[in-house]
Short mmCIF file of C-alpha atoms (C1' of nucleotides) in Angstrom, two decimals:
data_model
loop_
_atom_site.label_atom_id
_atom_site.label_comp_id
_atom_site.label_asym_id
_atom_site.label_seq_id
_atom_site.Cartn_x
_atom_site.Cartn_y
_atom_site.Cartn_z
CA MET A 2 -219.12 91.87 91.89
CA ASP A 3 -218.00 88.30 91.41
CA SER A 4 -218.46 86.81 87.98
CA LYS A 5 -218.97 83.21 89.01
CA GLY A 6 -222.45 81.98 89.80
CA ILE A 7 -224.08 84.65 87.65
CA SER A 8 -226.30 82.87 85.19
CA LYS A 9 -226.75 83.88 81.58
CA ALA A 10 -230.38 84.70 82.30
CA VAL A 11 -229.36 87.30 84.87
CA ILE A 12 -226.80 88.89 82.56
CA ASN A 13 -229.48 89.17 79.90
CA ARG A 14 -231.71 91.03 82.33
CA LEU A 15 -229.14 93.50 83.61
CA PRO A 16 -229.21 95.82 80.56
CA ARG A 17 -232.97 95.90 80.80
CA TYR A 18 -232.84 96.97 84.44
CA TYR A 19 -230.32 99.55 83.37
CA ARG A 20 -232.60 100.88 80.68
CA TYR A 21 -235.62 101.19 82.98
CA LEU A 22 -233.60 102.79 85.74
CA GLY A 23 -232.19 105.24 83.22
CA MET A 24 -235.73 106.21 82.25
CA LEU A 25 -236.77 106.62 85.87
CA LYS A 26 -233.70 108.73 86.52
CA GLU A 27 -234.57 110.95 83.55
CA ASP A 28 -238.06 111.31 84.93
CA GLY A 29 -236.57 112.55 88.19
CA VAL A 30 -237.65 109.54 90.25
CA GLU A 31 -235.43 109.28 93.30
CA ARG A 32 -236.33 105.98 94.89
CA ILE A 33 -238.16 102.89 93.77
CA SER A 34 -239.21 99.66 95.44
CA SER A 35 -238.79 96.28 93.84
CA SER A 36 -242.55 95.87 93.61
CA GLU A 37 -243.03 99.20 91.88
CA LEU A 38 -240.22 98.43 89.44
CA SER A 39 -241.72 95.01 88.87
CA ARG A 40 -244.95 96.61 87.69
CA HIS A 41 -243.05 98.79 85.19
CA MET A 42 -241.01 95.93 83.84
CA ASN A 43 -243.43 93.02 83.94
CA VAL A 44 -241.24 90.79 86.07
CA THR A 45 -241.70 89.68 89.66
CA ALA A 46 -240.41 91.80 92.52
CA SER A 47 -238.85 88.67 93.88
CA GLN A 48 -236.76 88.23 90.78
CA ILE A 49 -235.56 91.80 90.89
CA ARG A 50 -234.44 91.48 94.49
CA GLN A 51 -232.88 88.10 93.82
CA ASP A 52 -230.99 89.41 90.79
CA LEU A 53 -229.71 92.57 92.42
CA ASN A 54 -228.59 90.73 95.51
CA LEU A 55 -226.24 88.59 93.49
CA PHE A 56 -224.06 91.69 93.20
CA GLY A 57 -224.52 93.07 96.70
CA GLY A 58 -227.10 94.86 98.76
CA PHE A 59 -228.05 97.97 96.84
CA GLY A 60 -231.32 98.50 98.63
CA GLN A 61 -232.47 99.56 102.04
CA GLN A 62 -235.24 97.93 104.03
CA GLY A 63 -238.33 100.06 104.33
CA TYR A 64 -237.07 102.42 101.63
CA GLY A 65 -236.32 100.55 98.45
CA TYR A 66 -233.57 101.40 96.00
CA ASN A 67 -232.05 104.76 95.20
CA VAL A 68 -232.58 105.09 91.46
CA LYS A 69 -229.47 107.10 90.65
CA ASN A 70 -227.25 104.92 92.78
CA LEU A 71 -228.63 101.65 91.46
CA TYR A 72 -228.34 102.91 87.89
CA GLU A 73 -224.69 103.67 88.42
CA GLU A 74 -223.98 100.40 90.18
CA ILE A 75 -225.53 98.36 87.39
CA GLY A 76 -223.55 100.47 84.93
CA LYS A 77 -220.37 99.47 86.74
CA ILE A 78 -221.39 95.82 86.78
CA LEU A 79 -221.96 96.00 83.03
CA GLY A 80 -218.56 97.57 82.56
CA LEU A 81 -219.92 100.91 81.37
CA ASP A 82 -217.58 102.88 83.62
CA ARG A 83 -214.67 102.61 81.24
CA GLU A 84 -213.77 103.28 77.62
CA TYR A 85 -213.70 100.74 74.83
CA HIS A 86 -211.92 101.06 71.53
CA LEU A 87 -213.69 99.34 68.68
CA ILE A 88 -212.96 98.53 65.09
CA VAL A 89 -215.50 97.45 62.53
CA ILE A 90 -214.62 94.67 60.11
CA GLY A 91 -216.62 95.19 56.95
CA ALA A 92 -217.71 98.39 55.26
CA GLY A 93 -221.08 97.47 53.84
CA ARG A 94 -224.41 98.96 54.80
CA LEU A 95 -224.79 96.94 57.98
CA ALA A 96 -221.19 97.57 59.04
CA ARG A 97 -221.60 101.32 58.67
CA ALA A 98 -225.00 101.33 60.30
CA VAL A 99 -223.75 99.48 63.35
CA GLY A 100 -220.52 101.48 63.47
CA CYS A 101 -222.33 104.81 63.32
CA TYR A 102 -224.96 103.59 65.73
CA VAL A 103 -222.32 102.75 68.31
CA GLY A 104 -220.46 105.99 67.73
CA PHE A 105 -223.54 108.13 68.17
CA GLN A 106 -225.53 106.31 70.79
CA GLU A 107 -223.18 104.47 73.04
CA GLN A 108 -221.21 106.49 75.47
CA GLY A 109 -217.79 105.01 76.11
CA PHE A 110 -217.62 102.89 72.96
CA ARG A 111 -215.34 104.58 70.42
CA VAL A 112 -215.06 103.31 66.87
CA THR A 113 -211.58 104.09 65.58
CA ALA A 114 -211.43 102.37 62.20
CA TYR A 115 -213.16 100.24 59.58
CA PHE A 116 -211.48 97.46 57.66
CA ASP A 117 -212.64 95.91 54.41
CA ARG A 118 -211.28 93.48 51.91
CA ASN A 119 -211.96 95.97 49.17
CA PRO A 120 -211.99 99.54 50.54
CA GLY A 121 -212.12 101.10 47.08
CA LYS A 122 -215.56 99.65 46.50
CA HIS A 123 -216.97 101.72 49.36
CA GLN A 124 -215.05 104.96 48.74
CA GLY A 125 -217.93 106.60 46.91
CA GLU A 126 -220.49 105.95 49.62
CA TRP A 127 -218.20 106.67 52.55
CA ASP A 128 -220.20 108.99 54.76
CA THR A 129 -218.32 108.98 58.04
CA SER A 130 -215.15 110.66 59.21
CA ILE A 131 -213.74 107.41 60.56
CA PRO A 132 -211.02 105.96 58.34
CA LEU A 133 -211.47 102.88 56.23
CA TYR A 134 -208.46 100.62 55.72
CA SER A 135 -207.69 97.52 53.77
CA LEU A 136 -207.95 94.24 55.69
CA GLU A 137 -204.28 93.70 55.00
CA GLU A 138 -203.49 96.57 57.32
CA LEU A 139 -205.41 95.03 60.20
CA GLU A 140 -202.54 93.09 61.72
CA GLY A 141 -200.28 96.13 61.79
CA TYR A 142 -203.06 98.33 63.11
CA LEU A 143 -203.69 96.01 66.01
CA LYS A 144 -199.99 96.05 66.83
CA ASN A 145 -200.01 99.82 67.19
CA ASN A 146 -203.45 100.31 68.75
CA ARG A 147 -205.02 98.59 71.69
CA ILE A 148 -208.45 97.51 70.48
CA ASP A 149 -210.95 95.99 72.88
CA ILE A 150 -213.79 94.99 70.59
CA ALA A 151 -214.12 94.06 66.94
CA VAL A 152 -217.49 94.29 65.23
CA LEU A 153 -217.83 91.65 62.53
CA ALA A 154 -220.18 92.54 59.69
CA ILE A 155 -218.78 90.30 56.99
CA PRO A 156 -219.67 86.93 55.47
CA VAL A 157 -219.35 83.69 57.39
CA GLU A 158 -216.08 82.45 55.92
CA ALA A 159 -214.36 85.79 56.29
CA ALA A 160 -215.51 85.99 59.90
CA ARG A 161 -214.05 82.60 60.74
CA ARG A 162 -210.75 83.43 59.09
CA ILE A 163 -210.35 86.71 60.92
CA VAL A 164 -210.71 85.41 64.47
CA PRO A 165 -207.05 84.33 64.82
CA VAL A 166 -205.88 87.74 63.60
CA LEU A 167 -208.03 89.46 66.20
CA ASP A 168 -206.84 87.03 68.84
CA SER A 169 -203.15 87.61 68.25
CA GLY A 170 -203.83 91.33 67.97
CA GLY A 171 -205.10 91.40 71.54
CA VAL A 172 -208.80 91.97 70.83
CA LYS A 173 -210.87 90.77 73.77
CA GLY A 174 -214.43 90.82 72.49
CA ILE A 175 -216.20 90.16 69.22
CA TRP A 176 -219.60 91.58 68.38
CA ASN A 177 -220.59 89.15 65.69
CA PHE A 178 -223.16 89.91 63.01
CA ALA A 179 -222.09 87.06 60.72
CA HIS A 180 -224.41 84.06 60.32
CA THR A 181 -222.28 81.68 62.24
CA ASP A 182 -221.16 80.66 65.66
CA LEU A 183 -217.50 81.48 66.19
CA LYS A 184 -214.97 79.42 68.08
CA VAL A 185 -212.67 81.60 70.13
CA PRO A 186 -210.14 80.96 72.91
CA ASP A 187 -211.72 81.16 76.33
CA TYR A 188 -210.08 84.48 77.20
CA MET A 189 -212.04 86.00 74.33
CA THR A 190 -215.77 86.71 74.26
CA VAL A 191 -218.27 86.55 71.44
CA GLN A 192 -221.64 88.24 71.48
CA SER A 193 -223.66 87.40 68.40
CA VAL A 194 -226.54 89.28 66.84
CA HIS A 195 -228.18 86.85 64.49
CA LEU A 196 -230.65 89.03 62.59
CA SER A 197 -231.74 86.16 60.42
CA GLU A 198 -232.65 84.02 63.42
CA SER A 199 -234.46 86.89 65.06
CA LEU A 200 -236.59 87.32 61.95
CA MET A 201 -237.36 83.60 61.90
CA GLN A 202 -238.49 83.75 65.49
CA LEU A 203 -240.81 86.57 64.52
CA SER A 204 -242.28 84.58 61.64
CA TYR A 205 -242.73 81.59 63.92
CA LYS A 206 -244.63 83.69 66.42
CA ILE A 207 -246.78 85.28 63.73
CA ASN A 208 -247.91 81.86 62.58
CA HIS A 209 -248.61 80.28 65.96
CA MET B 3 -247.34 71.56 64.86
CA ASP B 4 -249.25 72.85 67.82
CA SER B 5 -248.16 76.16 69.25
CA LYS B 6 -249.04 75.58 72.88
CA GLY B 7 -246.53 73.96 75.13
CA ILE B 8 -243.60 75.16 73.04
CA SER B 9 -241.31 77.10 75.32
CA LYS B 10 -239.46 80.21 74.36
CA ALA B 11 -236.17 78.38 74.77
CA VAL B 12 -237.16 75.88 72.10
CA ILE B 13 -238.28 78.58 69.66
CA ASN B 14 -234.94 80.28 70.15
CA ARG B 15 -233.15 77.09 69.21
CA LEU B 16 -235.18 76.27 66.09
CA PRO B 17 -233.48 78.81 63.80
CA ARG B 18 -230.12 77.49 64.93
CA TYR B 19 -231.10 73.94 64.04
CA TYR B 20 -232.28 75.30 60.73
CA ARG B 21 -228.98 77.00 60.08
CA TYR B 22 -226.90 73.93 60.85
CA LEU B 23 -229.14 71.67 58.81
CA GLY B 24 -228.90 74.12 55.93
CA MET B 25 -225.11 73.88 56.09
CA LEU B 26 -225.21 70.08 56.20
CA LYS B 27 -227.59 70.06 53.25
CA GLU B 28 -225.23 72.32 51.30
CA ASP B 29 -222.41 69.95 52.11
CA GLY B 30 -224.43 67.11 50.61
CA VAL B 31 -224.98 65.29 53.90
CA GLU B 32 -228.05 63.07 53.56
CA ARG B 33 -228.68 61.78 57.05
CA ILE B 34 -227.57 62.72 60.53
CA SER B 35 -228.09 61.29 63.98
CA SER B 36 -228.94 63.40 66.98
CA SER B 37 -225.58 62.60 68.55
CA GLU B 38 -223.63 63.63 65.47
CA LEU B 39 -225.61 66.86 65.21
CA SER B 40 -225.05 67.44 68.91
CA ARG B 41 -221.30 67.40 68.35
CA HIS B 42 -221.58 70.02 65.60
CA MET B 43 -223.83 72.28 67.61
CA ASN B 44 -222.52 71.89 71.12
CA VAL B 45 -225.80 70.80 72.65
CA THR B 46 -226.87 67.43 73.99
CA ALA B 47 -228.33 64.81 71.69
CA SER B 48 -231.08 64.41 74.22
CA GLN B 49 -232.11 68.01 73.84
CA ILE B 50 -232.19 67.76 70.07
CA ARG B 51 -234.45 64.70 70.17
CA GLN B 52 -236.61 66.27 72.84
CA ASP B 53 -236.98 69.51 70.87
CA LEU B 54 -237.75 67.90 67.54
CA ASN B 55 -240.27 65.57 69.04
CA LEU B 56 -242.38 68.44 70.24
CA PHE B 57 -243.35 68.92 66.61
CA GLY B 58 -243.66 65.29 65.58
CA GLY B 59 -241.46 62.32 64.78
CA PHE B 60 -239.10 63.45 62.07
CA GLY B 61 -236.55 60.72 62.68
CA GLN B 62 -236.32 57.02 62.20
CA GLN B 63 -234.92 54.56 64.69
CA GLY B 64 -231.64 53.07 63.67
CA TYR B 65 -231.21 55.67 60.92
CA GLY B 66 -231.41 59.16 62.34
CA TYR B 67 -232.85 62.16 60.55
CA ASN B 68 -232.99 62.88 56.85
CA VAL B 69 -231.24 66.24 56.54
CA LYS B 70 -233.20 67.63 53.60
CA ASN B 71 -236.52 66.55 55.07
CA LEU B 72 -235.78 67.86 58.54
CA TYR B 73 -234.55 71.15 57.11
CA GLU B 74 -237.80 71.59 55.25
CA GLU B 75 -239.93 70.59 58.20
CA ILE B 76 -238.24 73.07 60.50
CA GLY B 77 -238.63 75.66 57.78
CA LYS B 78 -242.37 75.01 57.79
CA ILE B 79 -242.52 75.20 61.58
CA LEU B 80 -240.74 78.55 61.42
CA GLY B 81 -243.23 79.77 58.83
CA LEU B 82 -240.65 80.03 56.05
CA ASP B 83 -242.90 78.30 53.52
CA ARG B 84 -244.84 81.43 52.76
CA GLU B 85 -244.32 85.03 51.70
CA TYR B 86 -244.24 88.05 53.95
CA HIS B 87 -244.69 91.64 52.95
CA LEU B 88 -242.69 94.08 55.02
CA ILE B 89 -242.43 97.79 55.41
CA VAL B 90 -239.64 99.64 57.13
CA ILE B 91 -240.47 102.56 59.39
CA GLY B 92 -237.51 104.89 59.41
CA ALA B 93 -235.06 105.74 56.64
CA GLY B 94 -231.82 106.24 58.52
CA ARG B 95 -228.72 104.15 58.22
CA LEU B 96 -229.97 101.33 60.39
CA ALA B 97 -233.37 101.28 58.68
CA ARG B 98 -231.79 101.00 55.24
CA ALA B 99 -229.22 98.46 56.38
CA VAL B 100 -231.87 96.18 57.87
CA GLY B 101 -234.24 96.74 54.96
CA CYS B 102 -231.60 95.87 52.37
CA TYR B 103 -230.35 93.00 54.47
CA VAL B 104 -233.80 91.45 54.54
CA GLY B 105 -234.36 92.09 50.84
CA PHE B 106 -231.10 90.49 49.80
CA GLN B 107 -230.66 87.70 52.29
CA GLU B 108 -234.03 86.49 53.37
CA GLN B 109 -236.00 84.47 50.92
CA GLY B 110 -239.72 85.05 51.29
CA PHE B 111 -239.48 88.39 53.09
CA ARG B 112 -240.24 91.21 50.67
CA VAL B 113 -239.74 94.84 51.63
CA THR B 114 -242.24 96.95 49.73
CA ALA B 115 -241.80 100.45 51.15
CA TYR B 116 -240.03 102.71 53.62
CA PHE B 117 -241.72 105.42 55.64
CA ASP B 118 -240.09 108.35 57.34
CA ARG B 119 -241.24 111.46 59.11
CA ASN B 120 -239.03 113.51 56.85
CA PRO B 121 -238.41 111.73 53.54
CA GLY B 122 -236.75 114.74 51.93
CA LYS B 123 -233.88 114.49 54.38
CA HIS B 124 -232.91 111.09 52.99
CA GLN B 125 -233.53 111.78 49.29
CA GLY B 126 -229.88 112.44 48.56
CA GLU B 127 -228.60 109.25 50.10
CA TRP B 128 -231.39 107.02 48.81
CA ASP B 129 -229.62 104.03 47.34
CA THR B 130 -232.37 101.47 46.90
CA SER B 131 -235.11 101.04 44.36
CA ILE B 132 -237.75 100.62 47.04
CA PRO B 133 -239.90 103.71 47.45
CA LEU B 134 -239.73 106.00 50.44
CA TYR B 135 -242.93 107.68 51.60
CA SER B 136 -243.90 110.17 54.24
CA LEU B 137 -245.22 108.74 57.48
CA GLU B 138 -248.48 110.54 56.80
CA GLU B 139 -249.10 108.16 53.93
CA LEU B 140 -248.72 105.09 56.13
CA GLU B 141 -252.35 104.75 57.12
CA GLY B 142 -253.54 104.93 53.51
CA TYR B 143 -250.82 102.56 52.36
CA LEU B 144 -251.84 99.94 54.90
CA LYS B 145 -255.43 100.25 53.72
CA ASN B 146 -254.42 99.38 50.16
CA ASN B 147 -251.69 96.83 50.85
CA ARG B 148 -251.70 93.83 53.11
CA ILE B 149 -248.52 94.14 55.16
CA ASP B 150 -247.47 91.35 57.51
CA ILE B 151 -244.47 92.84 59.25
CA ALA B 152 -243.27 96.33 60.09
CA VAL B 153 -239.62 96.94 60.88
CA LEU B 154 -239.21 99.77 63.37
CA ALA B 155 -235.93 101.64 63.16
CA ILE B 156 -236.97 104.91 64.73
CA PRO B 157 -236.67 106.58 68.15
CA VAL B 158 -238.52 105.29 71.19
CA GLU B 159 -241.35 107.80 71.27
CA ALA B 160 -242.06 107.49 67.56
CA ALA B 161 -242.11 103.71 67.89
CA ARG B 162 -244.68 103.80 70.66
CA ARG B 163 -246.89 106.21 68.76
CA ILE B 164 -246.89 104.15 65.60
CA VAL B 165 -248.06 100.86 67.11
CA PRO B 166 -251.79 101.73 66.98
CA VAL B 167 -251.48 102.75 63.32
CA LEU B 168 -249.87 99.42 62.49
CA ASP B 169 -252.49 97.62 64.51
CA SER B 170 -255.46 99.16 62.78
CA GLY B 171 -253.68 98.71 59.45
CA GLY B 172 -253.65 94.94 59.95
CA VAL B 173 -249.92 94.48 60.55
CA LYS B 174 -249.34 91.26 62.46
CA GLY B 175 -245.70 91.43 63.49
CA ILE B 176 -243.24 94.10 64.55
CA TRP B 177 -239.51 93.71 64.24
CA ASN B 178 -238.45 96.31 66.74
CA PHE B 179 -235.05 98.00 66.73
CA ALA B 180 -236.11 100.88 69.00
CA HIS B 181 -234.77 101.02 72.57
CA THR B 182 -237.99 100.14 74.22
CA ASP B 183 -240.40 97.35 74.96
CA LEU B 184 -243.61 97.79 73.05
CA LYS B 185 -247.09 97.03 74.27
CA VAL B 186 -249.21 95.45 71.56
CA PRO B 187 -252.57 93.63 71.49
CA ASP B 188 -252.16 89.90 71.92
CA TYR B 189 -252.96 89.10 68.30
CA MET B 190 -249.82 91.03 67.38
CA THR B 191 -246.23 89.93 67.88
CA VAL B 192 -243.12 91.90 68.72
CA GLN B 193 -239.61 90.66 68.20
CA SER B 194 -237.04 93.11 69.50
CA VAL B 195 -233.40 93.48 68.57
CA HIS B 196 -231.87 95.60 71.29
CA LEU B 197 -228.42 96.36 69.95
CA SER B 198 -227.57 98.50 72.91
CA GLU B 199 -228.32 95.70 75.35
CA SER B 200 -226.38 93.22 73.28
CA LEU B 201 -223.33 95.48 73.43
CA MET B 202 -223.71 95.83 77.19
CA GLN B 203 -223.79 92.07 77.56
CA LEU B 204 -220.57 91.94 75.60
CA SER B 205 -218.91 94.51 77.82
CA TYR B 206 -220.08 92.64 80.90
CA LYS B 207 -218.57 89.44 79.62
CA ILE B 208 -215.30 91.13 78.67
CA ASN B 209 -214.91 92.38 82.23
CA HIS B 210 -215.81 89.20 84.11
"C1'" DT C 30 -231.56 39.09 62.93
"C1'" DA C 31 -228.27 42.43 65.26
"C1'" DG C 32 -226.95 47.14 65.59
"C1'" DA C 33 -228.19 51.67 65.72
"C1'" DT C 34 -230.81 55.31 67.00
"C1'" DT C 35 -235.13 57.31 67.86
"C1'" DG C 36 -239.18 58.55 70.89
"C1'" DT C 37 -240.39 59.07 75.44
"C1'" DT C 38 -240.47 58.56 80.34
"C1'" DA C 39 -238.03 59.37 84.62
"C1'" DA C 40 -234.34 61.83 87.24
"C1'" DT C 41 -231.73 65.85 87.81
"C1'" DC C 42 -230.65 70.28 87.71
"C1'" DG C 43 -231.34 75.20 87.71
"C1'" DA C 44 -234.15 79.17 87.70
"C1'" DT C 45 -238.19 81.49 89.37
"C1'" DT C 46 -241.44 82.51 92.84
"C1'" DA C 47 -243.17 82.69 97.51
"C1'" DA C 48 -242.55 83.54 102.20
"C1'" DC C 49 -240.82 85.73 106.04
"C1'" DA C 50 -237.41 87.24 109.36
"C1'" DA C 51 -234.25 91.15 109.55
"C1'" DT C 52 -233.95 95.96 109.63
"C1'" DC C 53 -234.26 100.65 108.08
"C1'" DT D 28 -242.36 102.59 117.58
"C1'" DA D 29 -245.02 100.94 113.40
"C1'" DG D 30 -244.91 100.39 108.53
"C1'" DA D 31 -242.50 99.32 104.65
"C1'" DT D 32 -239.47 96.83 102.11
"C1'" DT D 33 -235.27 94.47 101.63
"C1'" DG D 34 -232.20 90.28 101.87
"C1'" DT D 35 -232.43 85.52 101.96
"C1'" DT D 36 -234.08 80.94 102.67
"C1'" DA D 37 -237.39 77.49 101.27
"C1'" DA D 38 -240.84 75.75 97.87
"C1'" DT D 39 -242.20 75.41 93.26
"C1'" DC D 40 -241.86 75.20 88.73
"C1'" DG D 41 -239.81 74.31 84.26
"C1'" DA D 42 -236.11 72.95 81.44
"C1'" DT D 43 -232.34 69.87 80.60
"C1'" DT D 44 -230.21 65.47 80.83
"C1'" DA D 45 -230.10 60.53 81.41
"C1'" DA D 46 -231.90 56.17 80.57
"C1'" DC D 47 -234.05 52.73 78.11
"C1'" DA D 48 -237.77 50.38 75.73
"C1'" DA D 49 -239.55 50.58 71.04
"C1'" DT D 50 -238.47 49.90 66.38
"C1'" DC D 51 -236.35 50.67 61.97
#
DNA sequence: TAGATTGTTAATCGATTAACAATC
DNA sequence: TAGATTGTTAATCGATTAACAATC
């Protein structure tokens, strides 16, 4: 379970393995071979074996992989065997959608608060039970609550300005929905979802 | 502007070039060299020149690239010089957030309707001027309106079932937010945003 | 013209695939 | 044991980087 030597490409594939194994588990499948899984997922069996072996031998010659076991192991590798406390910065439509999405769908990821520059603006449309605070309260909140992940659903400039606050407040990861790359210290992590760029890739593909 | 021979990695980078060039343009920068741009973007100058040259010679020796011109050219390559008509399938929080996001932020992408299995459920919280129809009306709607892109913000099973309807209705691209890979005919395009997998990648990185 | 910087070819690096010996 | 399938090494393929001649 060493982190070094694991390429970005492999990390990108892990959640997909996890998803397919979850489906197989739901379907009551007990064991699966790399070649059978490769047919489901449209990748080569060789790649599956190569990828999984980076983290240790989960399979058994002549048998394949135990679905339930492999599912759990990949979950551990992905860090899904623990709890995360999240806050959402921003209270607009996207902020609430992502916040609620995480709260409902993602086991182990708990949203504890929203922060917005202007909470009053969103009072009327506030449709969740999770509290909404003013951004000014963020620093104090982070002092009193260990927060692992901050979701950024705010404009570019605001996102850049808030990184140092999150840093000194002990936040380890940023899930960034702002249209910008963020510079963070190397003990912090940024994972960006650039919707705009995704849409452009779609339009490129439609036209070519 | 040929589509063949352009790797996925390059297509992924194009919107990022576009974003940085847009910023430079806003800042009034007229020309930029590949090495200067490489410092901004944290990639190699070599890669920038290599990438841009796949689409034709946009630069000039001894001068560099004209920012405004290059911005526009990449826009054309990405297909941003035309209009797209979109519909959103689903009317939940994420559907509305993405729909509004596209409507407000993305020039050239026009959302014309939402469809949901149960429109009545969302009547109370409907906060946009764009009409919401029942899914049963989708087929007829597609007959009367040329729609380029469908945004899917619905559960997995519903997403799979709706693909053939979109296909026969002439929809060319799917922006997929459902937790599944979708099989489509090869004249259609799918671009998926797997929020769940993005979050897992973040948790992996936090723990390693 | 001299300096700068592209366009493009060649070299390197890394990731994917193929092959097969190990082993359940 | 024989068959199946992994773990792992070697071969291939593709993408990135370096280098430099072309040229503005």
